[in-house]
Each structure stands twice: as structure tokens, then as C-alpha cells.
Amino acid sequence: MLEETSIPYLVTPLPGPKAQAMVARSEQAVTPSLPRAYPLVVKRAQGVVVEDVDGNLFLDCAAGIAVCATGHCHSSVVQAIREQSSRLIHICGADFYDTQYTELAERLGRLAPGPASKKVFLGNSGAEAVEAALKLARYHTGRTEVVAFFGAFHGRTMGAVSLTASSPKYKRGFRPLVPGITHVPYAYCYRCRYNLSHPTCNLACVDYIEEELFARSIAPEEVAAIFVEPVLGEGGYVVPPPGWLSKLRALCDKYGILLVADEVQSGLGRTGKMWAVEHWAVEPDILCSAKALASGMPVSAMIARAEVMSWPSGAHGSTYGGNPVCCAAAQATLDVIEGEGLLENATGVGSQLLGNLSQLAQESRLIGDVRGLGLMIGIELVLDKETKARAEREANLVVQECFKRGLLLLPCGPNNVRFSPPLILTEQQASTAFQIFAAALAHVEHGG
Ligand SMILES: Cc1ncc(COP(=O)(O)O)c(C=O)c1O
């Protein structure tokens, strides 16, 4: 059994010999397109502890990219998977009426903001939920154009990657992409594109959409949807200012545009609320969910008000989407999130971690900004606090140094480090994670 009190516990300098051997094999056999943060080769994991093939124990504050909200291998989730897989593994919810699919759809329909009468499409990945939302938005409105944001990451399938604008590497060599998508600046106050400050800016970044884009380029009556991450994920864990999402909602209402909230990363308690949109009391027309939904089993959801889910039989579906085992894991995951107080824990432990990191920012040469909600916390590293020149190399080095010290983190955006731990993280574990992060940062600051 993995001992929580012993983490991190390193028995070899990293990467260990078995890990190195597996990395070499992987390089021969596996597509080189996978980005790989560092040479971690996992043997097993429990809660917030990950054990690698060499017997090293790590404190996991990456959670498989914000997926393992309930911790690794939560006993209730494991039991649900065991029970369901011994009854039925697959039947195809697209062709038959699967009980698990229907019950999860009912629950997600109730859980998502807005009226209870919603309908749900289940897919296998975040990108599939986004892809479905893009198709539905065009189908339902009969309009072709879509607005998304610079910094956004919506996935890697052709539609989702066309909505993505967090790095050119996601699109390079893959054009032509899906047409009709225009990107506008996100409410990234630390780097405001208009050199304004909130609140005196009066949220000029939303006005830009109406006064420049709609007035000069794309008639709003041609716009099917605005896709938005309520908190920017891969683009740098950016929390928009108060009022921004509501103003976006009002803009959509004015022109009959659908507001699509991509909560693939920010949803299911990550920010301390079930959905990040709840921080601003905004109801999207379509909500996309995945990642944490089944604690690592592949299932995603595209949830829309019943009248919006207006496409006919055969318009969209998936062979595996809403697989019964994944649905059972999702039900168990939602039970844990609701029943074990994970929202409250994310809020409490998140505020402790945010406080510690903000304090560290005062003393640190490299930390330009610390921001977050709940346990979705980003640290932006800069070479100079005045010019805000991005410390890209340093952000990557900090992540590597944390790994070497037994803390799993991931970068996001070109120069940010993110904390996206399991939502079961304790105060004690958050304190250990913070201390390792501070030591790694100091090492990098001193030219290590
Ligand atoms: C906000 C957001 N949307 C969509 C996706 C795509 O999800 P997936 O990798 O499961 O396709 C991601 C993945 O990181 C994401 O963060």
C-alpha cells in the first residue's frame, strides 16, 4: 500500500534505471507527437501518491491533467468499475437504450446550470464534446460563424483544434482547418491586449467583439456561437475579471448567439464550484465536460437545453460514447465529489495554496503573477516584473526541478506552472507541495 506520510520518497536519482529503459522503448514504439513533460514512468497510484517503476513516490499535483479529481483509484470508483464490467461492458448507447447512459444524462442535465430540461450527448474525450458542441451550434442556429479566444485550448480533433489558439504548434502542418472561426483576445488582465486595467476598462475586450468584429467584419446574425473557457486552461490558467462572462452572456443574448462553456478542465469542482460558470452566475447554452467526469475513465458530455439539442436521429453519435463502465465510474465520481465535500476542500486547500504562492511572489524574482480559483492555480514566471518578458525556459526548469524533488506538476501556456491536484488534497499535502515548489523555484532563480 502506498504510504501517504512518506511522500515524496525518492530511492533513486530521477529518472531511475527502469524508467530510463522504458523511456527508450517508448521512443521506439510510440508516436513522437506526445509532448511528455518529464521521464515519469508510473507503476501504480493511490490518492495523491504516484509510485514509479523504480519505487520512487511522488506527490501528484498534476492529476493526469486535472483528471483524477477524486484521487487515483478511489475505492468507490474502482468498485463501480468492477461491478459494471462484470455485468456489461458495451452495448452501444447510440443504437440501443442503455440504462447507464440515460441515468448519467439525467444526472448531468440536473447538475448543469439552468433549467432541468436538458439533453446530453456522451462522448469519449474533451475534444469530442467540443466537436459535438460545434456541430450542434451550427445545426441549431443555421449560422456558420464561430468566435473563440486567443489562449483557448479546446482539443486536437479538426473542429476542436480549429477553435484552439493557445500555440501554433497545434495547427502547424494541419491546414486547411474548419472555416468560419475567428479568435479574439481573452480577458487576460495581467497582459491586457488593450493596455487597460480592470475595472476602469469597463470590460473593453467584450466591447471589441461588438464594436470591431461585428461592426466591421462578421455580422452577428451569422454567428452561431461563442466558445469560452470560463477559466483559461492550457492557455495559462487565467481567471477573467468579475463581470466579463456576464457581459459575454449579454452579448450573446442580444444577437441570438449560443454561449458554449468549455468546462472540460474547469468543471466538476476544480474551481471550488461544480462548474466554474457558477462563480459568475452565468448559464451557458451548451456546456462541455470531460476530464474529471469519470476519474480517468474516458467519457465526456455535451449538455444543452432541450430546445437547443434540436438535431434529428443519426445527426451525431459515437460507438463507444457513454460506455456503461465509464458511466458507472462517472456516477461514482459524482457521488464522491458531492458526498465527500470535494468542492469545499478545493476552496479551502486552494485558498491556502494560493495564499502561500502569493506570499512567495513577493519575495521571488521570477513570479510575475499568481492566480486561480479553488485548486486550479497558475503561476506566471517572468524575466522582469516591469516588462513581463516571459520566462519560458525557467517555467519548464521549475517543473523539471519539482519532478526531481518528487512533486508532479505541469506547465501551461508558454511560461506558467499549474497546480491541478486531486481535489482530495489535504492541507498538509498542499503545504508539502508548496515547500517543494518554493525550493525548486529558488534553485532556478539562483541559476541552478
Ligand atoms: C478546456 C479543454 N477543452 C478540451 C480539451 C480536450 O480534451 P481531450 O484531451 O480529452 O480531448 C482540453 C484538454 O486539455 C481542455 O483543457
XYZ file of C-alpha atoms and ligand atoms in Angstrom:
464
model
C 0.000 0.000 0.000
C 1.270 3.479 -0.747
C 2.005 5.389 2.449
C 0.823 8.988 2.318
C 3.046 10.117 5.164
C 6.180 9.112 3.293
C 5.679 11.288 0.250
C 7.704 12.304 -1.563
C 10.073 9.410 -1.108
C 12.830 9.040 -3.660
C 15.029 5.965 -3.758
C 16.966 6.798 -6.929
C 18.101 9.985 -8.644
C 15.487 10.651 -11.302
C 14.891 9.181 -13.768
C 15.727 5.784 -12.277
C 17.144 2.893 -14.341
C 13.816 1.149 -15.040
C 12.216 4.441 -16.042
C 15.091 5.215 -18.406
C 14.761 1.805 -20.038
C 11.014 2.282 -20.580
C 11.512 5.788 -21.983
C 13.936 4.316 -24.524
C 11.446 1.600 -25.523
C 8.654 4.138 -25.766
C 10.719 6.263 -28.107
C 10.975 3.287 -30.460
C 7.316 2.280 -30.346
C 5.152 5.310 -29.601
C 4.204 8.276 -31.778
C 6.666 11.141 -31.260
C 3.782 13.655 -31.213
C 3.093 13.120 -27.497
C 4.600 16.090 -25.657
C 5.946 14.334 -22.452
C 6.610 16.702 -19.564
C 9.403 14.628 -17.941
C 10.507 10.982 -17.747
C 7.891 9.721 -15.299
C 7.032 6.044 -15.753
C 4.227 5.056 -13.400
C 3.741 1.656 -11.827
C 0.693 2.423 -9.694
C -1.045 5.266 -7.890
C -3.365 5.784 -4.941
C -4.960 9.013 -3.732
C -2.390 11.749 -4.364
C 0.577 9.387 -4.366
C 2.157 8.051 -7.533
C 4.766 5.291 -7.489
C 7.127 4.935 -10.421
C 8.686 1.745 -11.773
C 11.823 2.325 -9.676
C 9.890 2.582 -6.406
C 10.003 6.374 -6.065
C 6.925 8.003 -4.527
C 5.656 11.322 -5.857
C 3.117 13.836 -4.626
C 0.786 14.334 -7.574
C -0.346 17.907 -8.185
C -0.987 17.327 -11.885
C -3.660 14.598 -11.541
C -3.255 13.400 -15.123
C -4.021 16.923 -16.394
C -6.762 17.756 -13.892
C -8.479 14.401 -14.387
C -8.129 12.440 -11.144
C -10.246 14.811 -9.034
C -11.229 12.029 -6.636
C -7.596 10.936 -6.369
C -6.092 7.907 -8.046
C -8.087 4.699 -7.824
C -10.695 5.903 -5.329
C -12.225 2.780 -3.775
C -15.809 3.746 -4.763
C -14.801 4.343 -8.364
C -12.831 1.084 -8.518
C -15.798 -0.804 -7.079
C -18.218 0.764 -9.573
C -15.927 -0.187 -12.466
C -15.567 -3.754 -11.147
C -19.295 -4.235 -10.674
C -20.325 -2.736 -14.001
C -17.633 -4.533 -16.003
C -18.800 -7.868 -14.641
C -22.391 -7.072 -15.776
C -21.990 -5.285 -19.113
C -19.012 -3.661 -20.811
C -20.504 -2.499 -24.084
C -23.841 -2.345 -25.855
C -23.603 0.922 -27.863
C -25.716 3.674 -26.386
C -26.115 5.077 -29.912
C -28.098 2.094 -31.167
C -29.833 0.852 -28.018
C -31.316 2.345 -24.874
C -28.614 1.828 -22.294
C -29.670 2.422 -18.683
C -26.280 3.765 -17.584
C -26.222 6.298 -20.438
C -29.721 7.555 -19.631
C -29.136 7.797 -15.893
C -25.885 9.722 -16.320
C -27.575 12.041 -18.846
C -30.403 12.697 -16.358
C -27.944 13.489 -13.585
C -25.729 15.760 -15.694
C -28.797 17.542 -17.033
C -29.827 18.368 -13.469
C -26.280 19.235 -12.400
C -25.514 21.714 -15.179
C -26.714 25.289 -14.606
C -30.089 26.305 -15.989
C -33.489 24.659 -16.293
C -33.717 20.945 -15.530
C -34.940 20.138 -19.049
C -31.647 19.476 -20.746
C -30.341 16.811 -23.084
C -26.923 15.213 -23.071
C -24.605 13.652 -25.645
C -21.871 11.426 -24.228
C -18.512 11.081 -25.988
C -15.079 9.721 -25.128
C -12.887 12.812 -24.777
C -12.976 16.527 -24.194
C -12.338 17.177 -27.870
C -15.363 15.072 -28.795
C -17.628 17.086 -26.505
C -16.348 20.297 -28.087
C -16.651 18.847 -31.581
C -20.266 17.906 -30.846
C -20.971 21.401 -29.498
C -19.544 22.988 -32.644
C -21.722 20.839 -34.891
C -24.815 21.372 -32.746
C -24.315 25.152 -32.606
C -24.185 25.357 -36.404
C -27.083 22.950 -36.823
C -29.366 24.604 -34.293
C -28.779 28.209 -35.326
C -28.356 27.605 -39.052
C -25.419 30.027 -38.817
C -21.844 29.339 -39.882
C -19.532 31.654 -37.913
C -17.997 30.967 -34.525
C -15.990 33.147 -32.149
C -13.346 31.735 -29.812
C -10.472 33.202 -27.809
C -6.736 33.554 -28.151
C -5.189 31.356 -25.493
C -8.007 28.819 -25.729
C -7.391 25.095 -25.857
C -10.381 23.030 -26.933
C -8.727 19.813 -28.116
C -6.940 18.298 -31.078
C -9.577 16.920 -33.452
C -10.132 19.049 -36.560
C -13.009 21.165 -35.219
C -11.624 21.446 -31.692
C -8.149 22.351 -32.894
C -9.643 24.994 -35.170
C -11.184 26.576 -32.052
C -7.854 26.285 -30.240
C -5.443 29.226 -30.268
C -3.017 28.651 -27.424
C 0.011 27.749 -29.563
C 0.734 27.491 -33.307
C 2.202 24.009 -32.762
C -1.322 22.571 -32.511
C -2.157 23.707 -36.065
C 1.157 23.719 -37.894
C 1.026 21.397 -40.902
C -2.675 20.558 -40.469
C -4.335 23.257 -42.557
C -6.887 23.817 -44.000
C -8.789 23.832 -40.733
C -12.524 24.166 -40.148
C -13.520 27.532 -41.655
C -15.604 30.245 -40.030
C -13.767 30.531 -36.701
C -12.451 33.909 -35.525
C -10.351 34.440 -32.394
C -10.482 37.483 -30.155
C -8.449 38.391 -27.037
C -9.390 36.698 -23.742
C -9.832 38.760 -20.565
C -6.189 38.256 -19.607
C -5.835 41.245 -17.303
C -2.179 40.629 -16.432
C -1.405 41.083 -20.134
C -4.344 43.220 -21.269
C -4.226 43.491 -25.076
C -5.676 46.999 -24.809
C -3.289 48.146 -22.078
C -6.233 48.906 -19.817
C -6.925 47.989 -16.202
C -9.951 46.428 -14.635
C -12.428 47.792 -13.574
C -11.844 51.143 -15.305
C -11.579 49.293 -18.650
C -15.307 48.625 -18.394
C -14.549 45.231 -19.978
C -13.483 46.758 -23.285
C -12.464 43.306 -24.527
C -16.155 42.369 -24.818
C -16.973 45.705 -26.484
C -14.291 44.926 -29.059
C -16.270 41.912 -30.233
C -19.345 44.021 -30.896
C -17.768 47.304 -31.945
C -14.957 45.977 -34.136
C -15.571 42.348 -35.103
C -19.344 42.502 -35.506
C -19.431 46.067 -36.833
C -16.688 45.660 -39.409
C -16.216 42.028 -40.311
C -18.798 39.425 -39.312
C -22.480 40.248 -38.979
C -23.608 38.966 -35.574
C -26.617 37.319 -37.244
C -24.126 34.967 -38.897
C -22.531 33.917 -35.607
C -23.669 30.555 -34.258
C -21.701 30.505 -31.004
C -19.040 31.954 -28.792
C -16.867 29.219 -27.283
C -15.275 30.127 -23.977
C -13.283 28.505 -21.202
C -14.667 30.184 -18.051
C -11.143 29.897 -16.658
C -8.464 29.578 -19.337
C -6.744 26.193 -19.001
C -3.806 25.218 -21.222
C -3.506 28.893 -22.201
C -2.197 29.806 -18.747
C -4.801 29.304 -16.006
C -6.216 32.789 -16.452
C -9.177 33.833 -14.297
C -11.278 36.510 -16.029
C -12.333 39.570 -14.021
C -15.786 39.918 -12.418
C -18.480 40.808 -14.912
C -16.668 39.547 -18.018
C -18.548 36.299 -18.503
C -21.882 38.001 -17.747
C -21.137 40.681 -20.325
C -20.308 37.967 -22.847
C -23.612 36.266 -21.981
C -25.471 39.557 -22.565
C -23.757 39.993 -25.919
C -24.837 36.501 -26.953
C -28.417 37.182 -25.827
C -28.538 40.408 -27.814
C -27.770 38.622 -31.091
C -29.194 35.136 -30.540
C -25.695 33.633 -30.319
C -25.162 30.450 -28.297
C -22.706 30.676 -25.407
C -20.720 27.444 -25.184
C -18.811 26.951 -21.920
C -15.904 24.560 -22.281
C -15.678 23.237 -18.711
C -13.574 20.247 -19.710
C -10.809 21.374 -17.370
C -12.536 23.867 -15.050
C -15.627 21.798 -14.282
C -16.660 19.273 -11.637
C -15.345 21.053 -8.571
C -11.894 22.033 -9.794
C -12.521 25.729 -9.026
C -14.451 25.071 -5.798
C -17.850 25.172 -7.540
C -19.315 22.309 -9.525
C -18.953 24.449 -12.657
C -16.690 27.490 -12.999
C -19.523 29.486 -14.628
C -21.263 29.410 -11.232
C -18.679 31.875 -9.874
C -20.375 34.498 -12.041
C -23.899 33.011 -12.069
C -23.804 32.579 -15.853
C -25.872 29.939 -17.638
C -24.315 28.745 -20.884
C -26.496 27.351 -23.669
C -24.147 24.414 -24.103
C -21.702 23.052 -21.543
C -18.847 20.664 -22.352
C -17.450 18.397 -19.652
C -14.815 15.651 -19.585
C -11.515 15.115 -17.704
C -12.659 14.648 -14.073
C -16.036 13.241 -15.048
C -15.166 9.574 -14.508
C -11.902 9.848 -12.531
C -9.820 8.853 -15.551
C -12.193 6.561 -17.444
C -12.824 8.073 -20.880
C -16.186 9.794 -21.008
C -17.236 13.314 -21.914
C -20.523 15.155 -22.047
C -22.066 17.852 -24.195
C -25.030 19.223 -22.263
C -27.569 21.600 -23.796
C -31.016 22.937 -23.045
C -33.608 20.612 -24.563
C -34.686 23.077 -27.267
C -31.069 23.627 -28.336
C -30.424 19.877 -28.719
C -32.588 20.022 -31.823
C -30.778 17.760 -34.285
C -32.523 14.667 -35.656
C -31.789 10.966 -35.318
C -28.498 10.000 -36.953
C -27.078 13.547 -36.988
C -24.487 12.689 -34.352
C -23.384 9.674 -32.328
C -20.482 7.510 -31.216
C -19.826 3.770 -30.927
C -18.154 3.923 -27.520
C -19.559 7.223 -26.233
C -21.326 6.703 -22.920
C -19.863 3.249 -22.439
C -21.603 1.604 -19.420
C -18.365 1.118 -17.445
C -17.383 4.749 -17.944
C -20.899 5.864 -16.973
C -20.738 3.792 -13.775
C -17.350 5.357 -12.976
C -18.859 8.784 -13.628
C -21.774 8.131 -11.253
C -19.329 7.023 -8.551
C -17.132 10.063 -9.227
C -20.070 12.452 -8.877
C -21.092 10.661 -5.655
C -17.583 11.208 -4.262
C -17.387 14.852 -5.368
C -20.775 15.578 -3.770
C -20.595 13.204 -0.823
C -17.047 13.782 0.362
C -17.109 17.585 0.296
C -14.582 17.976 -2.518
C -15.894 21.401 -3.540
C -15.367 22.710 -0.025
C -11.959 21.063 0.147
C -10.916 22.580 -3.193
C -11.980 26.007 -1.900
C -10.235 25.687 1.470
C -6.992 23.982 0.429
C -6.922 26.042 -2.771
C -7.069 29.286 -0.827
C -4.258 28.106 1.463
C -2.072 27.245 -1.548
C -2.969 30.450 -3.393
C -2.108 32.443 -0.257
C 1.274 30.748 0.133
C 2.128 31.225 -3.539
C 1.042 34.869 -3.492
C 3.292 35.424 -0.498
C 6.158 33.709 -2.319
C 5.561 36.005 -5.305
C 6.509 38.999 -3.114
C 9.940 37.520 -2.456
C 10.538 35.836 -5.796
C 12.353 37.440 -8.722
C 10.613 35.217 -11.247
C 6.955 35.118 -10.218
C 5.034 37.781 -12.126
C 1.518 36.664 -11.271
C -0.311 34.079 -9.183
C -3.974 33.438 -9.913
C -6.582 30.795 -9.532
C -9.878 29.567 -8.200
C -10.099 26.561 -5.925
C -7.470 24.019 -6.913
C -6.922 25.467 -10.385
C -3.902 27.656 -9.695
C -1.412 29.131 -12.151
C 1.935 30.792 -11.523
C 3.239 33.004 -14.316
C 7.006 33.363 -14.477
C 8.629 36.445 -15.970
C 12.219 37.580 -16.507
C 11.371 41.122 -15.469
C 8.360 42.209 -13.442
C 8.157 45.547 -15.320
C 8.419 44.324 -18.918
C 6.747 40.972 -18.079
C 9.054 39.216 -20.560
C 8.021 35.570 -20.466
C 10.355 33.248 -18.552
C 9.622 30.221 -20.746
C 12.833 28.296 -20.094
C 12.588 28.946 -16.358
C 8.958 27.776 -16.136
C 9.959 24.497 -17.725
C 13.014 24.201 -15.455
C 10.881 24.711 -12.341
C 8.597 21.864 -13.426
C 11.641 19.635 -14.032
C 13.156 20.542 -10.660
C 9.864 19.766 -8.906
C 9.861 16.346 -10.579
C 13.403 15.677 -9.394
C 12.238 16.533 -5.851
C 9.166 14.284 -6.021
C 6.387 16.726 -6.944
C 4.403 16.233 -10.149
C 3.328 19.495 -11.784
C 2.661 20.521 -15.358
C 3.363 23.701 -17.269
C 0.619 25.619 -19.084
C 0.897 28.417 -21.581
C 4.429 29.321 -22.604
C 5.627 30.458 -19.169
C 3.249 29.199 -16.477
C 3.289 26.402 -13.966
C -0.045 24.975 -12.889
C -1.303 23.221 -9.804
C -4.235 20.945 -10.667
C -4.070 18.311 -7.914
C -6.711 15.789 -6.923
C -9.481 17.646 -5.071
C -8.848 15.406 -2.046
C -5.502 17.164 -1.424
C -5.089 17.820 2.320
C -3.692 20.984 3.893
C -0.624 19.011 4.909
C -0.042 17.753 1.368
C -0.612 21.252 -0.045
C 1.995 22.554 2.369
C 4.498 19.874 1.294
C 3.795 20.657 -2.375
C 4.298 24.358 -1.747
C 7.624 23.797 0.004
C 8.932 21.648 -2.844
C 7.771 24.209 -5.380
C 9.482 27.026 -3.442
C 12.744 25.025 -3.247
C 12.637 24.255 -6.990
C 11.925 27.902 -7.792
C 14.809 29.078 -5.576
C 17.108 26.603 -7.324
C 16.146 28.004 -10.736
C 16.344 31.617 -9.509
C 19.884 31.005 -8.317
C 20.850 29.737 -11.753
C 20.696 26.031 -10.880
C -10.636 23.225 -21.815
C -10.316 21.992 -22.577
N -11.131 21.604 -23.571
C -10.901 20.481 -24.280
C -9.797 19.692 -24.020
C -9.567 18.441 -24.830
O -9.773 17.330 -24.043
P -9.214 15.889 -24.509
O -7.737 15.933 -24.394
O -9.869 14.934 -23.551
O -9.677 15.687 -25.904
C -8.920 20.053 -23.000
C -7.738 19.241 -22.701
O -6.819 19.640 -22.048
C -9.184 21.231 -22.252
O -8.385 21.627 -21.265
